[in-house]
Coordinates of C-alpha atoms and ligand atoms in Angstrom, one line a residue:
M1 CA 28.6 38.6 -16.1
A2 CA 28.3 36.2 -19.2
G3 CA 29.4 37.9 -22.5
T4 CA 30.9 41.0 -20.6
G5 CA 34.2 42.1 -19.4
V6 CA 37.0 39.8 -20.8
F7 CA 34.1 37.8 -22.5
A8 CA 32.9 40.7 -24.4
E9 CA 34.7 39.6 -27.6
I10 CA 32.9 36.4 -27.9
L11 CA 29.6 38.1 -28.2
D12 CA 28.3 40.1 -31.3
R13 CA 25.1 41.9 -30.5
D14 CA 22.9 38.8 -29.3
V15 CA 24.8 36.1 -30.9
Y16 CA 27.7 34.3 -29.4
K17 CA 30.5 33.8 -31.9
Y18 CA 32.6 30.4 -32.6
Y19 CA 36.3 30.1 -32.2
A20 CA 38.6 29.4 -35.1
D21 CA 42.2 30.2 -35.7
G22 CA 42.7 31.9 -32.5
E23 CA 39.9 34.2 -33.1
W24 CA 36.3 34.9 -32.5
K25 CA 34.2 34.8 -35.6
N26 CA 30.5 35.0 -37.0
S27 CA 29.4 32.2 -39.4
S28 CA 29.0 33.1 -42.9
S29 CA 25.7 31.1 -42.8
A30 CA 24.1 34.0 -41.2
K31 CA 22.1 31.5 -39.3
T32 CA 21.7 31.0 -35.5
V33 CA 20.7 28.4 -33.2
A34 CA 18.5 29.3 -30.3
I35 CA 19.3 28.0 -26.8
I36 CA 16.2 27.6 -24.7
N37 CA 16.1 28.5 -21.0
P38 CA 14.7 25.2 -19.6
T39 CA 13.0 27.1 -16.8
S40 CA 11.4 29.9 -18.8
R41 CA 11.3 27.9 -22.0
K42 CA 12.1 31.2 -23.9
T43 CA 15.2 31.7 -25.9
Q44 CA 18.1 32.5 -23.7
Y45 CA 21.1 32.7 -26.0
R46 CA 22.1 32.4 -29.8
V47 CA 25.0 30.8 -31.1
Q48 CA 26.4 30.6 -34.7
A49 CA 25.3 27.8 -37.1
C50 CA 28.8 26.9 -38.5
T51 CA 28.7 25.7 -42.2
Q52 CA 30.7 22.8 -43.6
E53 CA 33.1 25.1 -45.3
E54 CA 34.1 26.6 -41.8
V55 CA 34.5 23.2 -40.4
N56 CA 36.8 22.3 -43.2
K57 CA 39.0 25.5 -42.5
V58 CA 39.1 24.5 -38.7
M59 CA 40.2 21.1 -39.6
D60 CA 43.1 22.5 -41.9
S61 CA 44.3 24.9 -39.1
A62 CA 44.0 22.1 -36.5
K63 CA 46.2 20.0 -38.5
T64 CA 48.8 22.7 -39.1
A65 CA 48.7 24.1 -35.4
Q66 CA 49.3 20.3 -34.3
K67 CA 52.4 19.8 -36.2
L68 CA 54.0 22.7 -34.3
W69 CA 52.4 21.9 -31.0
T70 CA 54.0 18.3 -30.9
K71 CA 57.3 20.0 -31.1
T72 CA 56.6 22.3 -28.1
P73 CA 58.4 21.0 -24.9
L74 CA 56.3 19.0 -22.7
W75 CA 56.7 21.3 -19.7
K76 CA 55.7 24.2 -21.8
R77 CA 52.3 22.6 -22.9
A78 CA 51.8 21.9 -19.1
E79 CA 52.5 25.5 -18.2
L80 CA 49.9 26.6 -20.7
L81 CA 47.3 24.2 -19.2
H82 CA 48.0 25.3 -15.6
K83 CA 47.5 28.9 -16.8
A84 CA 44.2 28.0 -18.5
A85 CA 43.1 26.3 -15.3
A86 CA 43.8 29.2 -13.2
I87 CA 41.8 31.5 -15.5
L88 CA 38.9 29.1 -15.8
K89 CA 38.6 29.2 -11.8
E90 CA 38.9 33.0 -11.8
H91 CA 36.0 33.3 -14.1
K92 CA 34.0 30.6 -12.4
A93 CA 31.0 33.1 -11.7
P94 CA 29.9 34.0 -15.5
I95 CA 30.5 30.3 -16.5
A96 CA 28.2 29.2 -13.7
E97 CA 25.7 31.9 -14.6
C98 CA 25.4 30.2 -18.1
L99 CA 25.1 26.8 -16.6
V100 CA 22.2 28.0 -14.5
K101 CA 20.3 29.7 -17.4
E102 CA 21.0 27.1 -20.4
I103 CA 20.9 23.9 -18.5
A104 CA 19.1 24.8 -15.1
K105 CA 22.1 23.7 -12.9
P106 CA 21.3 24.7 -9.3
V107 CA 23.2 28.1 -8.7
K108 CA 25.4 27.0 -5.8
D109 CA 26.5 23.9 -7.4
A110 CA 27.4 25.5 -10.7
V111 CA 29.9 27.7 -9.0
T112 CA 31.8 25.8 -6.4
E113 CA 29.9 25.5 -3.1
T114 CA 28.8 22.4 -1.4
T115 CA 25.2 21.5 -1.3
L116 CA 23.2 18.4 -0.4
F117 CA 24.6 17.0 -3.5
S118 CA 28.1 18.3 -2.9
F119 CA 29.8 15.3 -4.9
D120 CA 28.6 16.7 -8.1
F121 CA 31.2 17.2 -10.7
F122 CA 30.1 19.9 -13.0
K123 CA 31.6 22.7 -10.8
V124 CA 33.9 25.1 -12.8
V125 CA 36.3 24.9 -10.0
R126 CA 36.5 21.2 -10.3
S127 CA 37.0 21.5 -14.0
G128 CA 40.0 23.8 -13.5
D129 CA 41.3 21.2 -11.0
L130 CA 41.0 18.6 -13.8
V131 CA 43.0 20.7 -16.2
S132 CA 46.0 21.1 -13.7
Y133 CA 45.8 17.3 -12.6
T134 CA 46.0 16.4 -16.3
A135 CA 49.0 18.7 -16.9
E136 CA 50.9 17.1 -14.0
E137 CA 50.1 13.5 -15.0
G138 CA 50.9 14.3 -18.5
V139 CA 54.4 15.3 -17.9
R140 CA 55.2 12.0 -16.1
I141 CA 53.1 9.6 -18.4
L142 CA 54.5 11.3 -21.5
G143 CA 57.9 11.8 -20.1
E144 CA 58.6 8.1 -19.9
G145 CA 59.5 5.8 -22.5
K146 CA 60.4 2.0 -22.6
F147 CA 63.6 0.3 -23.6
L148 CA 63.4 -3.3 -25.0
I149 CA 66.1 -5.8 -25.8
S150 CA 65.5 -8.5 -28.5
D151 CA 66.8 -11.7 -26.8
S152 CA 64.0 -12.1 -24.5
F153 CA 62.1 -13.3 -27.4
P154 CA 63.0 -16.9 -28.5
G155 CA 65.2 -17.2 -31.4
N156 CA 66.6 -13.8 -31.1
E157 CA 70.1 -12.6 -30.1
R158 CA 70.9 -9.4 -28.4
T159 CA 71.1 -7.5 -31.5
K160 CA 68.1 -5.1 -31.3
Y161 CA 67.2 -2.4 -28.9
C162 CA 63.8 -0.9 -29.2
L163 CA 63.0 2.6 -27.7
T164 CA 59.3 3.4 -27.4
S165 CA 57.8 6.8 -26.8
K166 CA 54.1 8.1 -26.9
I167 CA 53.1 10.3 -29.9
P168 CA 49.9 12.3 -30.4
L169 CA 47.3 11.1 -32.6
G170 CA 46.7 14.4 -34.4
V171 CA 43.3 16.1 -34.5
I172 CA 40.9 15.2 -31.7
L173 CA 37.3 15.9 -32.1
A174 CA 35.5 16.3 -28.8
I175 CA 31.8 16.1 -28.2
P176 CA 30.5 16.4 -24.9
P177 CA 26.8 16.1 -23.8
F178 CA 24.5 19.0 -22.3
N179 CA 24.6 17.7 -18.7
Y180 CA 28.2 18.7 -18.2
P181 CA 29.2 21.0 -21.0
V182 CA 32.3 22.3 -19.1
N183 CA 33.5 19.5 -17.1
L184 CA 33.1 16.8 -19.8
A185 CA 34.7 19.2 -22.4
V186 CA 37.9 19.8 -20.4
S187 CA 38.2 15.9 -19.5
K188 CA 38.8 15.7 -23.3
I189 CA 40.6 18.9 -24.1
A190 CA 43.1 18.7 -21.4
P191 CA 44.5 15.3 -22.2
A192 CA 44.5 16.0 -25.9
L193 CA 46.7 19.1 -25.6
I194 CA 49.1 17.8 -23.1
A195 CA 49.6 14.8 -25.3
G196 CA 50.6 17.1 -28.3
N197 CA 47.2 16.9 -30.3
S198 CA 45.0 19.7 -31.5
L199 CA 41.4 19.7 -30.5
V200 CA 38.2 20.7 -32.2
L201 CA 35.0 20.9 -29.9
K202 CA 31.4 20.8 -31.0
P203 CA 29.6 21.7 -27.7
P204 CA 26.1 20.4 -26.9
T205 CA 23.5 23.1 -28.1
Q206 CA 22.1 23.5 -24.6
G207 CA 25.5 24.2 -22.8
A208 CA 27.1 25.8 -25.7
V209 CA 27.6 29.2 -24.3
S210 CA 29.0 27.9 -21.0
A211 CA 31.5 26.0 -23.2
L212 CA 32.3 29.1 -25.4
H213 CA 33.1 30.8 -22.0
M214 CA 35.4 28.0 -21.1
V215 CA 37.1 28.0 -24.4
H216 CA 37.8 31.8 -24.0
C217 CA 39.8 30.9 -20.9
F218 CA 41.9 28.7 -23.0
H219 CA 42.5 31.6 -25.5
L220 CA 43.4 34.1 -22.7
A221 CA 46.1 31.4 -21.5
G222 CA 47.6 32.0 -25.0
F223 CA 47.5 28.6 -26.7
P224 CA 48.7 28.8 -30.4
K225 CA 46.2 29.7 -32.8
G226 CA 44.5 26.9 -34.4
L227 CA 45.1 24.5 -31.5
I228 CA 41.7 24.7 -29.9
S229 CA 38.6 25.5 -32.1
C230 CA 35.1 25.6 -31.3
V231 CA 32.3 25.0 -33.8
T232 CA 28.7 25.4 -33.0
G233 CA 25.6 24.2 -34.4
K234 CA 23.0 21.5 -34.1
G235 CA 24.5 18.0 -33.9
S236 CA 21.8 16.7 -36.1
E237 CA 22.9 19.2 -38.7
I238 CA 26.8 19.4 -38.5
G239 CA 27.4 16.1 -36.4
D240 CA 27.8 13.6 -39.2
F241 CA 29.9 16.0 -41.2
L242 CA 32.3 16.5 -38.2
T243 CA 32.3 12.8 -37.2
M244 CA 33.0 11.6 -40.7
H245 CA 35.7 14.3 -41.4
P246 CA 38.9 12.9 -42.9
G247 CA 40.7 15.6 -40.9
V248 CA 39.7 13.9 -37.7
N249 CA 42.0 11.3 -36.1
C250 CA 40.2 10.3 -32.9
I251 CA 36.7 11.1 -31.5
S252 CA 36.0 11.6 -27.8
F253 CA 32.3 11.7 -27.4
T254 CA 29.9 11.7 -24.3
G255 CA 26.2 11.6 -24.7
G256 CA 23.5 8.9 -25.4
D257 CA 22.6 6.5 -28.3
T258 CA 24.1 9.2 -30.9
G259 CA 27.5 7.5 -29.7
I260 CA 26.5 4.0 -31.3
A261 CA 25.5 5.6 -34.5
I262 CA 28.8 7.6 -34.6
S263 CA 30.9 4.5 -33.7
K264 CA 29.3 2.8 -36.9
K265 CA 30.1 5.6 -39.2
A266 CA 33.5 6.9 -37.9
G267 CA 35.8 4.7 -40.0
M268 CA 39.3 3.4 -38.6
I269 CA 40.0 5.9 -35.9
P270 CA 40.3 5.5 -32.3
L271 CA 37.1 6.3 -30.4
Q272 CA 36.3 7.0 -26.8
M273 CA 32.8 6.7 -26.1
E274 CA 31.0 7.4 -22.8
L275 CA 27.4 6.6 -23.3
G276 CA 24.2 6.1 -21.2
G277 CA 23.5 3.9 -18.2
K278 CA 20.8 2.3 -16.1
D279 CA 22.7 2.2 -13.0
A280 CA 21.4 -0.5 -10.5
C281 CA 21.4 -0.1 -6.8
I282 CA 21.3 -3.6 -5.2
V283 CA 20.2 -3.6 -1.5
L284 CA 20.7 -6.5 0.8
E285 CA 18.9 -7.3 4.0
D286 CA 21.7 -6.1 6.3
A287 CA 22.2 -2.8 4.7
D288 CA 22.3 0.5 6.7
I289 CA 18.8 1.9 5.6
N290 CA 19.7 5.5 6.5
L291 CA 22.9 5.2 4.5
V292 CA 21.0 3.6 1.3
A293 CA 18.3 6.3 1.6
A294 CA 20.8 9.1 1.8
N295 CA 22.7 7.6 -1.3
I296 CA 19.5 6.9 -3.3
I297 CA 18.3 10.6 -2.9
K298 CA 21.9 11.9 -3.7
G299 CA 22.4 9.3 -6.5
G300 CA 18.8 9.3 -8.0
F301 CA 17.9 12.9 -7.6
S302 CA 20.8 15.2 -7.8
Y303 CA 20.7 17.6 -10.9
S304 CA 17.1 16.0 -11.2
G305 CA 18.5 12.8 -12.3
Q306 CA 20.3 13.9 -15.4
R307 CA 23.4 12.2 -14.6
C308 CA 24.9 9.1 -16.5
T309 CA 25.7 7.6 -13.2
A310 CA 22.4 8.5 -11.5
V311 CA 20.9 5.5 -9.6
K312 CA 18.4 4.6 -12.3
V313 CA 16.8 1.4 -10.7
V314 CA 16.7 0.2 -7.1
L315 CA 16.7 -3.6 -6.7
V316 CA 15.8 -4.1 -2.9
M317 CA 15.2 -7.4 -1.0
E318 CA 11.6 -7.5 -0.2
S319 CA 12.2 -8.2 3.6
I320 CA 13.6 -4.4 3.9
A321 CA 11.6 -3.0 0.9
D322 CA 8.9 -1.3 2.9
A323 CA 11.3 0.5 5.4
L324 CA 13.6 1.5 2.7
V325 CA 10.6 3.0 0.5
E326 CA 9.3 4.8 3.8
K327 CA 12.6 6.3 4.4
V328 CA 13.4 7.4 0.9
N329 CA 9.8 9.0 0.7
A330 CA 10.6 10.8 3.8
E331 CA 13.8 12.2 2.3
I332 CA 12.1 13.1 -1.1
A333 CA 9.6 15.2 0.9
K334 CA 12.4 17.4 2.1
L335 CA 13.7 18.1 -1.5
K336 CA 13.2 21.6 -2.8
V337 CA 11.7 21.8 -6.1
G338 CA 11.8 24.8 -8.1
P339 CA 14.0 27.2 -10.5
P340 CA 17.9 26.9 -10.4
E341 CA 18.3 30.4 -9.4
D342 CA 16.6 29.7 -6.0
D343 CA 19.2 26.8 -5.6
C344 CA 16.5 24.1 -5.6
D345 CA 17.5 20.5 -5.5
I346 CA 15.0 19.6 -8.3
T347 CA 15.1 21.9 -11.3
P348 CA 13.4 21.9 -14.6
V349 CA 14.9 19.1 -17.0
V350 CA 16.6 20.2 -20.0
S351 CA 13.9 20.3 -22.5
E352 CA 10.4 19.8 -23.3
T353 CA 11.3 16.8 -25.5
S354 CA 13.0 15.3 -22.4
A355 CA 10.1 16.1 -20.0
N356 CA 7.6 14.5 -22.6
F357 CA 9.9 11.3 -22.8
I358 CA 9.9 11.1 -18.8
E359 CA 6.2 11.5 -18.8
G360 CA 5.7 8.8 -21.2
L361 CA 7.6 6.2 -18.9
V362 CA 5.5 7.4 -16.0
K363 CA 2.3 6.8 -18.0
D364 CA 3.4 3.3 -19.1
A365 CA 4.3 2.4 -15.5
K366 CA 0.8 3.8 -14.4
E367 CA -1.0 1.6 -16.9
K368 CA 1.0 -1.4 -15.9
G369 CA 0.3 -1.1 -12.0
A370 CA 3.4 0.6 -10.5
T371 CA 2.8 2.0 -7.1
F372 CA 3.0 5.9 -7.1
C373 CA 4.8 7.0 -3.7
Q374 CA 4.2 10.5 -4.6
E375 CA 1.7 12.1 -6.8
Y376 CA 2.9 12.7 -10.4
N377 CA 3.4 16.5 -10.8
R378 CA 4.7 18.4 -13.8
D379 CA 4.8 22.2 -14.6
G380 CA 6.4 22.9 -18.0
N381 CA 9.9 21.1 -17.9
L382 CA 9.7 20.9 -14.1
I383 CA 9.0 17.4 -13.1
W384 CA 8.6 16.6 -9.0
P385 CA 10.6 13.9 -7.6
L386 CA 8.8 10.6 -7.9
L387 CA 9.5 7.1 -6.5
L388 CA 7.9 4.2 -8.4
D389 CA 7.5 1.1 -6.2
N390 CA 6.6 -2.4 -7.2
V391 CA 7.9 -1.8 -10.7
R392 CA 8.0 -5.0 -12.8
P393 CA 10.3 -6.0 -15.7
D394 CA 7.4 -5.5 -18.4
M395 CA 7.4 -1.7 -17.6
R396 CA 9.6 0.4 -19.8
I397 CA 11.1 2.3 -16.7
A398 CA 12.7 -1.0 -15.6
W399 CA 15.1 -0.8 -18.6
E400 CA 14.9 2.8 -20.0
E401 CA 17.2 5.7 -18.7
P402 CA 14.6 8.5 -17.8
F403 CA 17.2 11.0 -17.4
G404 CA 14.8 12.9 -15.0
P405 CA 13.7 12.8 -11.3
V406 CA 11.7 9.5 -11.5
L407 CA 13.2 6.5 -9.8
P408 CA 11.8 3.0 -10.2
V409 CA 11.9 0.2 -7.2
I410 CA 11.9 -3.5 -8.0
R411 CA 11.4 -5.8 -5.2
I412 CA 13.6 -8.9 -5.4
N413 CA 13.6 -12.0 -3.3
T414 CA 17.3 -13.4 -4.1
I415 CA 20.6 -11.8 -4.9
E416 CA 20.7 -13.7 -8.2
E417 CA 17.5 -12.1 -9.2
G418 CA 19.2 -8.6 -8.6
I419 CA 22.2 -9.6 -10.6
H420 CA 20.1 -11.0 -13.3
H421 CA 18.2 -7.9 -13.8
C422 CA 21.3 -5.7 -13.9
N423 CA 23.1 -7.8 -16.3
A424 CA 19.9 -8.3 -18.5
S425 CA 20.3 -4.5 -19.3
N426 CA 21.8 -3.2 -22.8
F427 CA 23.8 -0.9 -20.5
G428 CA 26.7 -1.6 -18.3
L429 CA 28.0 1.9 -16.8
Q430 CA 28.0 1.4 -13.1
G431 CA 26.1 -0.2 -10.4
C432 CA 26.3 -0.2 -6.5
V433 CA 25.5 -2.8 -3.8
F434 CA 24.8 -1.9 0.0
T435 CA 25.5 -4.5 2.5
K436 CA 27.7 -5.0 5.6
D437 CA 28.9 -8.1 4.3
I438 CA 32.2 -7.2 2.4
N439 CA 32.6 -10.9 1.0
K440 CA 29.1 -10.9 -0.4
A441 CA 29.7 -7.3 -2.0
I442 CA 32.7 -8.4 -3.7
L443 CA 31.3 -11.5 -5.1
I444 CA 28.2 -9.3 -6.3
S445 CA 30.6 -6.8 -7.9
D446 CA 32.4 -9.6 -9.8
A447 CA 29.2 -10.7 -11.0
M448 CA 27.9 -7.4 -12.2
E449 CA 28.3 -6.8 -15.8
T450 CA 29.4 -2.9 -15.3
G451 CA 32.5 -0.9 -15.8
T452 CA 32.6 0.1 -12.1
V453 CA 30.7 -1.1 -9.0
Q454 CA 30.5 1.1 -5.8
I455 CA 30.4 -0.7 -2.6
N456 CA 28.0 1.1 0.0
S457 CA 27.9 4.3 -2.1
A458 CA 26.0 5.5 -4.9
P459 CA 27.4 5.3 -8.6
A460 CA 29.7 8.3 -9.4
R461 CA 32.2 9.5 -11.7
G462 CA 35.5 10.4 -10.1
P463 CA 37.6 11.5 -8.5
D464 CA 38.7 12.4 -11.8
H465 CA 41.8 10.2 -11.8
F466 CA 39.8 7.1 -11.2
P467 CA 39.2 4.8 -14.3
F468 CA 35.8 5.5 -15.7
Q469 CA 34.3 3.2 -18.3
G470 CA 31.0 1.3 -19.6
L471 CA 30.5 -2.0 -20.7
K472 CA 27.9 -3.1 -23.6
D473 CA 26.0 0.0 -25.0
S474 CA 27.5 2.0 -22.2
G475 CA 30.8 2.8 -24.0
I476 CA 34.0 2.1 -25.5
G477 CA 37.5 2.6 -23.7
S478 CA 38.1 4.0 -20.5
Q479 CA 38.4 7.6 -19.1
G480 CA 40.0 8.9 -16.1
V481 CA 43.0 11.2 -16.6
A482 CA 45.8 8.7 -17.2
N483 CA 43.5 6.7 -19.4
S484 CA 42.4 9.7 -21.5
I485 CA 46.1 10.8 -22.1
K486 CA 47.1 7.1 -23.2
M487 CA 44.1 6.9 -25.3
M488 CA 44.9 10.0 -27.3
T489 CA 48.4 8.8 -28.0
K490 CA 50.0 5.9 -30.1
I491 CA 53.2 4.0 -29.5
K492 CA 56.1 4.9 -31.6
S493 CA 59.1 2.6 -31.7
T494 CA 62.8 3.2 -32.9
V495 CA 64.8 0.0 -33.2
I496 CA 68.5 0.1 -33.1
N497 CA 70.1 -2.8 -34.8
L498 CA 73.6 -3.9 -34.0
P499 CA 76.0 -5.9 -36.4
T500 CA 76.7 -8.6 -33.7
P501 CA 75.1 -9.5 -30.4
S502 CA 75.9 -6.9 -27.8
Y503 CA 76.8 -9.4 -25.1
T504 CA 79.9 -10.6 -27.0
M505 CA 81.7 -7.4 -26.0
G506 CA 84.3 -8.2 -23.4
N507 CA 83.0 -11.8 -23.2
G508 CA 85.7 -14.2 -24.2
G509 CA 87.0 -12.1 -27.2
H510 CA 84.0 -13.0 -29.5
S511 CA 83.3 -9.5 -30.5
K512 CA 84.5 -8.5 -33.9
L513 CA 85.3 -4.9 -32.5
Ligands
NAP1 P1 23.2 13.3 -27.0 O1 21.8 13.6 -27.4 O2 23.6 11.9 -27.3 O3 24.1 14.4 -27.3 C1 25.3 14.4 -26.9 C2 26.2 15.3 -27.9 O4 26.2 14.8 -29.2 C3 25.7 16.8 -28.1 O5 26.8 17.6 -28.1 C4 24.9 16.7 -29.4 O6 24.7 17.9 -30.0 C5 25.9 15.8 -30.2 N1 25.2 15.3 -31.3 C6 23.8 15.1 -31.7 N2 23.7 14.4 -32.9 C7 24.9 14.3 -33.4 C8 25.4 13.7 -34.5 N3 24.6 13.2 -35.5 N4 26.8 13.7 -34.5 C9 27.7 14.2 -33.7 N5 27.2 14.6 -32.6 C10 25.9 14.7 -32.5 O7 23.1 13.2 -25.5 P2 22.7 14.4 -24.4 O8 21.3 14.3 -24.3 O9 23.5 15.5 -24.6 O10 23.3 13.7 -23.0 C11 22.7 12.7 -22.2 C12 23.0 11.3 -22.5 O11 24.7 11.3 -22.2 C13 22.5 10.3 -21.5 O12 22.4 9.1 -22.2 C14 23.6 10.1 -20.5 O13 23.6 8.8 -19.8 C15 24.8 10.3 -21.5 N6 25.9 10.8 -20.6 C16 27.0 9.7 -20.4 C17 28.0 10.0 -19.6 C18 29.3 9.0 -19.3 O14 30.1 9.4 -18.9 N7 29.0 7.8 -19.7 C19 28.4 11.4 -19.0 C20 27.3 12.2 -19.2 C21 26.2 12.0 -20.2 P3 23.4 18.8 -30.0 O15 23.1 19.1 -28.6 O16 23.7 20.0 -30.8 O17 22.5 17.9 -30.4

């Protein structure tokens, strides 16, 4: 159970502690932040509201710990990460329990088992695998350097040898979003640590308790004190202080428009930004309707549409639109709607604010004449799955990310129309195209301004070693295990200068030696 057994020390009465200097602590603020259960809409947990002074101390110890950690052999860093991964997997049940209670993840998916939406990646087990894979990738990527010789650049003799290696950046600040508070935290923690950095985590408020349990698994693995810290509190209250802190050498952030604001304030440090998306699904006349419908259900409605790579708009050729809509409606009718504890497919969205926002998009679409394929139904934060047909570009839902189980369908008459809609978006995360004509699919993929295009499957992050990136307002930089490790390091060169060109040795007696 959460907060018991090995996790008992992270809880003090009803409030979860924050983690600093290798210890679990209560904040001197004597203030707490409530985490609301999305299903009951009552307070489920409480976490500490950390102060600026506590953040300062965390940054100091992160800096000190990093200086020693960078001297720790790479194989040893990897060994500790493997240990943390094993502990994380061992304790999947209490962590999954928190995911169910604080972010309404369907219970089976939160642990490990496959369900209708089996590709989902929040699973605790998948997070453990990600940590282990990163340890393995790290020893190879970081175990290699380069050797350059000067005479390949015009005007140079062979008098300089350059040795390059990858060095850590220092203190990495990691800020994940509510929808994957464990997986999207470890995707930042593991590359940071294997590369020799220290890490300060600011978990999302909804998801903080899952993240604190995950951090305890790293604590149990025996990482040096101060190397990993976790400060809790509302982003709106401590976020700016953290992201503008002079002790931070790199920010790895996943979330919504907050990331755009952070990138304007952060200063001259590397940023990894994974932001929102409006992933388009382009469906051509020759597509396999059953395949498309299955992917629209999986891509558009898993975890109630609260995924960055959810299908967020369907752009279907008019000639097959009726058949596709009919098929998708038949599949929607089979979705189980209800609490996450009952392992429903559609569970309450994360907050009342989010539910109200989704409702605003639905009302706007109704006023402007969209066709409702199902009746709009809401109970608290629970919104029944809804397909909106005949959506037009003047409707907000055509462009905005609902982050809920509501999916717009726009009927198109040409491929160009579909590509135009996709590229007119501020976002450019992923997209997908369904057709049996691979040549057309590749041409469309080339034309779509998104970080990734999936052919004949719904957008998805992963497998975790694949590159993952967004264009435009969808982000800066690229994730994926190898890319994250490289992003959290810098090249260091050492140049060996010779008194005479090296090729003179044994070459006609020109050497002075
Ligand atoms: P969000 O509101 O932007 O919050 C993300 C994180 O930022 C949370 O930890 C939040 O903490 C923190 N935060 C809030 N204000 C801050 C500030 N001023 N300074 C620093 N941090 C601050 O996003 P969300 O609602 O959690 O997540 C949904 C969004 O994430 C969607 O737009 C989705 O598309 C995007 N997302 C993108 C990816 C991707 O890989 N591209 C993956 C998943 C999700 P609090 O919770 O305490 O406010």
